[in-house]
Every structure is written in C-alpha cells, then in structure tokens.
Amino acid sequence: MKMKKYIASSMATAMKKVQADLGDDAIIASSKVVYSKGFLGMFKKKSFEVIAGVERADRNEMLYPSKPIQKPIMLDSKVPEDKTNEIKQELADLKKMMQSMKHQSASVQYPDELSTVIEKLEYQEIDPELITKISDELFTVVKNSKHNLTEQEVQELAKKQISYLLKDLPFGGISYQKKYINILGPTGVGKTTTIAKMAAHAVLKEKKKIGFITTDTYRIAAIEQLKTYANLLQAPVEIVYSRADYEMALLKFKNLDLVFIDTAGRNYKEVKYIRDLEQIIDIEKNVENYLVLSTTAKERDMATIIEQFLAFSVEKLIFTKLDETNTIGSIVNLMVKYKKGLAYYTNGQEVPEDIEEGSVKNVIDLLFQGDNK
C-alpha cells in the first residue's frame, strides 16, 4: 500500500483532502499536530499532519502512474520454499496492518467522545467554521492526553473553548450608567413586551423612577399595550412624532431616573426606515442602545438587521422567543461575528417573568441544555 502525507490548517480540512484524493476507502496510518518554525522562534503555526493510503490496487495505479505495474508473483514450485514462506508472511503482516489501520481510521478522524460533542454543536446550528475551530483544539487535547478522556470531560473542554470565544464580549443587562434606554428592532420580535420586562425589573428590583417614550405611531395596538404596562408600573408615557416632540419629552422626564424608548417596529432591512429613526432620536445623548432580535428568524436576516443598525453603536443584543425554538446557535454565531454582547434573552410572554440577563454561563447552559436534566 502506498502512503501519502497531507498537511492542513485543521483536522477537518486534512480529512477532506484525504477523501478527495483517495476516496472513501482511504486508510489513515497516523495523524499528529505539527508546528512550523516561526520568526526568531516565535509565532509558530500549528498544522495537522495526516498520513493516509488506499488499499485498492486500481486506486494506487491512478495515484502513482509513474511506477511500473509489477506482475503478480506466482507461488509455485519454481519459487524456493523459504522465499515462498517469506512472501506469505509479508502478505499476512500487510493484511494485519491494513486491518489495524482501517479500525484506527474511524477514530482518528474524530474520536467517539469528541464526535458526540461536535454533533451537539451541529444540532444547535453553530457555524461550521466555529465548530472546526473548537473541534481542532479539542482534538489536540484528546490526542495529547495521558489518559482516555470521557465524553463528559471532552464536553467540559468544549465549554471552556466556547467561553474563550465569548470572553471579551460585554454581557449583562442595563448598566444604569445612562438615563435613556433605546430599544431597537424590526417588527414582530416582541420589543414592547421586552421593554415592559426590563422596566418592571428597574422599578421592582432597583427602585427606579421610570418613564416611557414611544416613536411607534404606526400601530395603535403597540401604543395601547405600552400604556397598559406603564399604568401597572405607574409610569408616564410620551408619544413622539418628530425630533421636537422627542426633545420636549426629554424635558418632561428630566427628573426621572430612567427612560425607556420604544422605537417603531418596521422592516429595518430597508435603509430608509433607519434614516427616519435617526431623524427623531438623538443616539449620542446619554443613551444605551439595545437591538432586539427573534431567535425564530433566519440567521441571515438577523445579520442584515445588525448591519443596518451599526450606526446606532449597539454594544449588546437582546434575543427573544427562545421558547419557540430548539436551537440557539445563531446567538453565538452573531455575537462572535459582529463582536456584540448579550444583554437579555426572553423565553415566554409573562411580564415581568420570562427574561434572563445574558452571561457566558447562561449561553453555554442553553447550548448544552438537557445534559444535566
């Protein structure tokens, strides 16, 4: 059997090269992590080296055409007995080696305990590039471990890898460092209900005096809903149609601790609605901006919304309707891609319940939910 060496930046990429070159019958002889020499001994680059071959003769002939095809050796009386025994032993050893490598190849691609974790991340719809990044790091640890790691141990390592990916992002709810809380987002994501939950927490837990401003003059139902919540919290509401109305509302609320701004729910994939909003709200004036997205939406659509709102200096996202989906990988994908933190996530319609502050631990628990039940 002819063997060939493959070097790639990730184990997954190396295995794809092997499969493309040698086909599904490829046999993995060995795999290891290698480091290239860096500048002045630093900045070493990690790669994955895989040595593989194929058992089928016709495949070898295609891969190595420069080698002449040898005629098979006939084990007859013309071959000395000692030579015959030697050839038989070599064939037996080769067959044993190939069977061993066949058994090994399945586990080398990714060990069972690692494959289980990868499947969980795939089920949660984590971005394939992130999965590759996480699994390659885990593969290195598993291969270099002095003992066989259990599935639970590998899962804990995966959680640490995800924590590392999220460690520099901001987490947690209202900071109470700024007076105006601007809640942005498209129609249908549950902005008004989310605002009510945040406001109830500020009143009941933090004992803040609050008020509401709404720019959602397009939907009477939304205004009435906000007024209902405001009455329950004994908070004033101002409806604004223009920048002048907005400035007047700020004056009326000058003695309040916190003011929640409920923006109009529109199709914010269209730039003109963003421009309309900028004409009314002063986003630079002591404002914390939060962007609300629904986990039931397509990730591509949510990405478009985030890009449209980049001008509003949104640091943290709010994700709603987690109770209506089985996967939350899009939360992680979007946070990592756009370097946005997580303020809150909601998992029901009850006010003030069904809202949780974002944290790295909460995100990881959601990804692996069910494992500790």
CSV table of C-alpha atoms in Angstrom, one decimal, residues 63-361:
chain,number,residue,atom,x,y,z
A,63,LEU,CA,-2.3,8.0,-8.0
A,64,TYR,CA,1.2,6.7,-8.9
A,65,PRO,CA,1.2,6.2,-12.7
A,66,SER,CA,5.0,6.6,-12.9
A,67,LYS,CA,5.5,3.3,-11.1
A,68,PRO,CA,5.5,0.2,-13.4
A,69,ILE,CA,2.9,-2.4,-12.8
A,70,GLN,CA,4.6,-5.5,-11.4
A,71,LYS,CA,3.3,-8.9,-12.5
A,72,PRO,CA,2.0,-10.9,-9.6
A,73,ILE,CA,4.4,-13.4,-8.0
A,74,MET,CA,3.1,-17.0,-8.6
A,75,LEU,CA,3.7,-19.2,-5.6
A,76,ASP,CA,4.6,-22.3,-7.5
A,77,SER,CA,7.3,-24.9,-7.4
A,78,LYS,CA,9.8,-22.6,-9.2
A,79,VAL,CA,10.0,-20.3,-6.2
A,80,PRO,CA,12.2,-21.6,-3.4
A,81,GLU,CA,10.2,-22.8,-0.3
A,82,ASP,CA,12.0,-20.4,2.1
A,83,LYS,CA,11.1,-17.5,-0.3
A,84,THR,CA,7.5,-18.7,-0.5
A,85,ASN,CA,7.2,-18.7,3.2
A,86,GLU,CA,8.7,-15.2,3.4
A,87,ILE,CA,6.3,-13.8,0.9
A,88,LYS,CA,3.3,-15.5,2.7
A,89,GLN,CA,4.5,-13.9,6.0
A,90,GLU,CA,4.8,-10.5,4.4
A,91,LEU,CA,1.3,-10.7,2.9
A,92,ALA,CA,-0.1,-11.8,6.3
A,93,ASP,CA,1.7,-9.0,8.1
A,94,LEU,CA,0.5,-6.5,5.4
A,95,LYS,CA,-3.1,-7.7,5.8
A,96,LYS,CA,-2.9,-7.4,9.6
A,97,MET,CA,-1.5,-3.9,9.3
A,98,MET,CA,-4.2,-2.8,6.9
A,99,GLN,CA,-7.0,-4.2,9.2
A,100,SER,CA,-5.5,-2.4,12.1
A,101,MET,CA,-5.3,0.9,10.2
A,102,LYS,CA,-8.9,0.5,9.0
A,103,HIS,CA,-10.0,0.2,12.6
A,104,GLN,CA,-7.9,3.2,13.5
A,105,SER,CA,-9.0,5.5,10.7
A,106,ALA,CA,-12.6,5.9,12.0
A,107,SER,CA,-11.3,7.1,15.4
A,108,VAL,CA,-8.5,9.3,14.1
A,109,GLN,CA,-10.9,11.4,12.1
A,110,TYR,CA,-12.5,12.3,15.4
A,111,PRO,CA,-12.8,10.1,18.5
A,112,ASP,CA,-16.2,9.0,19.6
A,113,GLU,CA,-16.2,11.2,22.7
A,114,LEU,CA,-15.3,14.2,20.6
A,115,SER,CA,-17.8,13.3,17.8
A,116,THR,CA,-20.6,13.4,20.3
A,117,VAL,CA,-19.8,16.9,21.3
A,118,ILE,CA,-19.5,18.0,17.7
A,119,GLU,CA,-22.9,16.6,16.9
A,120,LYS,CA,-24.4,18.6,19.7
A,121,LEU,CA,-22.9,21.8,18.3
A,122,GLU,CA,-24.1,20.9,14.8
A,123,TYR,CA,-27.6,20.3,16.2
A,124,GLN,CA,-27.5,23.7,17.7
A,125,GLU,CA,-26.5,25.1,14.3
A,126,ILE,CA,-23.2,26.6,15.4
A,127,ASP,CA,-21.3,28.0,12.4
A,128,PRO,CA,-19.2,25.2,10.8
A,129,GLU,CA,-16.1,27.4,11.0
A,130,LEU,CA,-16.5,27.8,14.7
A,131,ILE,CA,-17.2,24.0,15.1
A,132,THR,CA,-13.9,23.3,13.2
A,133,LYS,CA,-12.0,25.8,15.4
A,134,ILE,CA,-13.4,24.2,18.6
A,135,SER,CA,-13.0,20.6,17.5
A,136,ASP,CA,-9.4,21.1,16.3
A,137,GLU,CA,-8.4,22.4,19.7
A,138,LEU,CA,-10.2,19.6,21.4
A,139,PHE,CA,-8.6,17.0,19.0
A,140,THR,CA,-5.2,18.3,20.1
A,141,VAL,CA,-6.0,17.9,23.8
A,142,VAL,CA,-7.6,14.5,23.3
A,143,LYS,CA,-4.6,13.2,21.3
A,144,ASN,CA,-2.1,14.5,23.8
A,145,SER,CA,-3.9,13.4,26.9
A,146,LYS,CA,-2.1,10.9,29.1
A,147,HIS,CA,-5.4,9.1,29.7
A,148,ASN,CA,-8.6,8.4,27.7
A,149,LEU,CA,-10.9,11.4,28.3
A,150,THR,CA,-14.5,10.6,29.0
A,151,GLU,CA,-17.3,12.2,26.9
A,152,GLN,CA,-18.2,14.4,29.9
A,153,GLU,CA,-14.6,15.6,30.2
A,154,VAL,CA,-14.5,16.5,26.5
A,155,GLN,CA,-17.7,18.3,26.8
A,156,GLU,CA,-16.3,20.4,29.7
A,157,LEU,CA,-13.3,21.2,27.5
A,158,ALA,CA,-15.7,22.3,24.7
A,159,LYS,CA,-17.5,24.6,27.1
A,160,LYS,CA,-14.2,26.2,28.0
A,161,GLN,CA,-13.4,26.7,24.3
A,162,ILE,CA,-16.7,28.5,23.8
A,163,SER,CA,-16.2,30.6,26.9
A,164,TYR,CA,-12.9,31.7,25.5
A,165,LEU,CA,-14.6,32.7,22.2
A,166,LEU,CA,-17.0,34.9,24.2
A,167,LYS,CA,-14.8,36.2,27.0
A,168,ASP,CA,-14.1,39.7,25.5
A,169,LEU,CA,-17.8,40.4,24.7
A,170,PRO,CA,-20.0,42.5,27.1
A,171,PHE,CA,-22.7,40.7,29.0
A,172,GLY,CA,-25.5,41.7,31.3
A,173,GLY,CA,-28.5,44.0,31.4
A,174,ILE,CA,-28.9,47.7,32.0
A,175,SER,CA,-25.8,49.3,33.4
A,176,TYR,CA,-27.8,52.2,35.0
A,177,GLN,CA,-24.9,54.5,33.9
A,178,LYS,CA,-27.0,56.2,31.3
A,179,LYS,CA,-30.5,57.6,31.6
A,180,TYR,CA,-32.1,56.7,28.2
A,181,ILE,CA,-32.6,53.0,27.2
A,182,ASN,CA,-33.2,52.9,23.5
A,183,ILE,CA,-34.8,49.6,22.3
A,184,LEU,CA,-34.4,48.9,18.6
A,185,GLY,CA,-35.5,46.1,16.3
A,186,PRO,CA,-37.8,45.1,13.5
A,187,THR,CA,-41.5,44.4,13.7
A,188,GLY,CA,-42.7,41.2,15.3
A,189,VAL,CA,-39.7,40.5,17.6
A,190,GLY,CA,-41.5,41.4,20.8
A,191,LYS,CA,-39.9,44.8,21.6
A,192,THR,CA,-42.7,46.3,23.6
A,193,THR,CA,-43.1,43.2,25.8
A,194,THR,CA,-39.4,43.1,26.3
A,195,ILE,CA,-39.3,46.7,27.3
A,196,ALA,CA,-42.0,46.0,29.9
A,197,LYS,CA,-40.0,43.2,31.4
A,198,MET,CA,-36.8,45.4,31.6
A,199,ALA,CA,-38.8,48.3,33.1
A,200,ALA,CA,-40.5,46.1,35.7
A,201,HIS,CA,-37.1,44.9,36.9
A,202,ALA,CA,-35.9,48.5,37.1
A,203,VAL,CA,-38.9,49.5,39.2
A,204,LEU,CA,-39.4,46.5,41.4
A,205,LYS,CA,-35.8,45.5,42.0
A,206,GLU,CA,-33.8,48.7,41.5
A,207,LYS,CA,-36.5,51.1,42.8
A,208,LYS,CA,-36.0,53.5,39.8
A,209,LYS,CA,-38.4,56.2,38.8
A,210,ILE,CA,-39.1,55.5,35.1
A,211,GLY,CA,-40.9,56.8,32.1
A,212,PHE,CA,-41.6,55.7,28.5
A,213,ILE,CA,-41.2,57.3,25.1
A,214,THR,CA,-42.7,55.7,22.0
A,215,THR,CA,-42.0,56.5,18.4
A,216,ASP,CA,-44.3,53.7,17.2
A,217,THR,CA,-47.0,55.9,15.8
A,218,TYR,CA,-47.8,53.3,13.1
A,219,ARG,CA,-49.5,50.8,15.3
A,220,ILE,CA,-52.3,51.8,17.7
A,221,ALA,CA,-52.2,48.4,19.4
A,222,ALA,CA,-48.5,48.9,20.3
A,223,ILE,CA,-49.2,52.2,21.9
A,224,GLU,CA,-52.1,50.8,23.9
A,225,GLN,CA,-50.0,47.9,25.0
A,226,LEU,CA,-47.2,50.2,26.2
A,227,LYS,CA,-49.8,52.3,28.1
A,228,THR,CA,-51.1,49.3,29.9
A,229,TYR,CA,-47.7,48.3,31.1
A,230,ALA,CA,-47.0,52.0,32.1
A,231,ASN,CA,-50.2,52.1,34.1
A,232,LEU,CA,-49.2,49.0,36.0
A,233,LEU,CA,-45.8,50.5,36.8
A,234,GLN,CA,-47.3,53.9,37.5
A,235,ALA,CA,-45.0,55.5,34.8
A,236,PRO,CA,-45.7,58.3,32.4
A,237,VAL,CA,-45.8,57.8,28.6
A,238,GLU,CA,-45.0,60.3,25.8
A,239,ILE,CA,-45.8,59.7,22.2
A,240,VAL,CA,-43.4,61.5,19.8
A,241,TYR,CA,-43.7,62.1,16.1
A,242,SER,CA,-40.7,64.3,15.5
A,243,ARG,CA,-37.3,65.4,16.9
A,244,ALA,CA,-39.1,68.4,18.5
A,245,ASP,CA,-41.6,66.1,20.3
A,246,TYR,CA,-38.6,63.9,21.4
A,247,GLU,CA,-36.8,66.9,22.9
A,248,MET,CA,-39.9,68.0,24.7
A,249,ALA,CA,-40.4,64.6,26.2
A,250,LEU,CA,-36.9,64.6,27.5
A,251,LEU,CA,-37.6,67.9,29.3
A,252,LYS,CA,-40.8,66.4,30.9
A,253,PHE,CA,-38.8,63.4,32.1
A,254,LYS,CA,-35.8,65.3,33.4
A,255,ASN,CA,-36.4,64.3,37.0
A,256,LEU,CA,-36.8,60.6,36.2
A,257,ASP,CA,-34.0,58.0,36.8
A,258,LEU,CA,-34.6,56.0,33.6
A,259,VAL,CA,-36.5,56.5,30.4
A,260,PHE,CA,-37.3,53.6,28.0
A,261,ILE,CA,-37.6,54.4,24.3
A,262,ASP,CA,-39.8,52.1,22.3
A,263,THR,CA,-39.0,52.6,18.6
A,264,ALA,CA,-41.3,51.9,15.8
A,265,GLY,CA,-41.4,48.3,14.5
A,266,ARG,CA,-40.6,48.5,10.8
A,267,ASN,CA,-38.9,46.5,8.1
A,268,TYR,CA,-35.4,47.6,9.0
A,269,LYS,CA,-33.8,45.7,6.2
A,270,GLU,CA,-34.8,48.9,4.3
A,271,VAL,CA,-32.3,51.7,4.9
A,272,LYS,CA,-34.9,54.5,4.7
A,273,TYR,CA,-36.5,53.4,8.0
A,274,ILE,CA,-33.2,53.6,9.7
A,275,ARG,CA,-32.8,57.1,8.4
A,276,ASP,CA,-36.3,58.1,9.6
A,277,LEU,CA,-35.4,56.8,13.1
A,278,GLU,CA,-32.1,58.8,13.2
A,279,GLN,CA,-34.1,62.0,12.4
A,280,ILE,CA,-36.2,61.5,15.6
A,281,ILE,CA,-33.8,60.1,18.3
A,282,ASP,CA,-30.5,61.6,19.4
A,283,ILE,CA,-28.5,58.5,19.7
A,284,GLU,CA,-25.4,60.3,21.1
A,285,LYS,CA,-27.3,61.8,24.1
A,286,ASN,CA,-26.7,59.7,27.2
A,287,VAL,CA,-28.3,56.6,25.5
A,288,GLU,CA,-27.7,52.9,25.8
A,289,ASN,CA,-28.8,51.2,22.6
A,290,TYR,CA,-30.1,47.6,22.6
A,291,LEU,CA,-31.1,45.7,19.4
A,292,VAL,CA,-33.8,43.1,19.8
A,293,LEU,CA,-33.8,40.0,17.5
A,294,SER,CA,-36.0,36.9,17.4
A,295,THR,CA,-34.3,33.5,17.5
A,296,THR,CA,-37.1,32.2,15.3
A,297,ALA,CA,-35.9,34.4,12.4
A,298,LYS,CA,-33.3,33.2,9.8
A,299,GLU,CA,-29.7,33.9,10.9
A,300,ARG,CA,-29.0,35.7,7.5
A,301,ASP,CA,-31.9,38.1,8.1
A,302,MET,CA,-30.8,38.8,11.7
A,303,ALA,CA,-27.3,39.5,10.3
A,304,THR,CA,-28.8,42.0,7.8
A,305,ILE,CA,-30.6,43.8,10.7
A,306,ILE,CA,-27.5,44.1,12.8
A,307,GLU,CA,-25.6,45.6,9.8
A,308,GLN,CA,-28.3,48.1,9.3
A,309,PHE,CA,-28.1,49.3,12.9
A,310,LEU,CA,-24.3,49.6,13.2
A,311,ALA,CA,-24.7,53.4,13.2
A,312,PHE,CA,-26.5,53.2,16.5
A,313,SER,CA,-23.5,51.9,18.4
A,314,VAL,CA,-25.3,48.9,19.7
A,315,GLU,CA,-23.0,47.0,22.2
A,316,LYS,CA,-25.4,44.3,23.3
A,317,LEU,CA,-28.2,42.3,21.7
A,318,ILE,CA,-31.4,41.0,23.2
A,319,PHE,CA,-32.8,37.7,21.8
A,320,THR,CA,-36.5,36.8,22.2
A,321,LYS,CA,-38.7,33.8,21.7
A,322,LEU,CA,-36.2,31.2,22.9
A,323,ASP,CA,-39.2,29.2,24.0
A,324,GLU,CA,-40.3,28.9,20.3
A,325,THR,CA,-37.1,27.3,19.0
A,326,ASN,CA,-34.9,24.2,19.8
A,327,THR,CA,-31.6,25.7,18.6
A,328,ILE,CA,-29.7,28.8,19.8
A,329,GLY,CA,-26.5,28.5,17.7
A,330,SER,CA,-27.4,31.7,15.8
A,331,ILE,CA,-27.0,33.7,19.1
A,332,VAL,CA,-23.4,32.6,19.4
A,333,ASN,CA,-22.7,32.9,15.7
A,334,LEU,CA,-23.9,36.5,15.5
A,335,MET,CA,-22.2,37.6,18.8
A,336,VAL,CA,-18.9,36.3,17.6
A,337,LYS,CA,-19.2,37.6,14.0
A,338,TYR,CA,-20.2,41.1,15.0
A,339,LYS,CA,-18.5,41.3,18.4
A,340,LYS,CA,-21.8,42.1,20.1
A,341,GLY,CA,-22.6,41.1,23.7
A,342,LEU,CA,-25.8,39.7,25.2
A,343,ALA,CA,-27.9,41.8,27.4
A,344,TYR,CA,-31.0,39.6,27.8
A,345,TYR,CA,-32.9,36.7,26.4
A,346,THR,CA,-36.6,36.0,26.8
A,347,ASN,CA,-38.3,32.7,26.9
A,348,GLY,CA,-42.0,33.5,27.2
A,349,GLN,CA,-44.7,36.2,27.3
A,350,GLU,CA,-45.1,36.6,31.0
A,351,VAL,CA,-44.3,40.1,32.5
A,352,PRO,CA,-42.1,40.6,34.4
A,353,GLU,CA,-41.0,37.0,34.3
A,354,ASP,CA,-39.6,35.1,31.3
A,355,ILE,CA,-36.5,37.2,30.9
A,356,GLU,CA,-32.9,36.4,31.9
A,357,GLU,CA,-29.8,38.6,31.9
A,358,GLY,CA,-27.1,37.4,29.5
A,359,SER,CA,-23.9,35.7,30.7
A,360,VAL,CA,-21.3,33.3,29.3
A,361,LYS,CA,-22.6,30.6,31.6
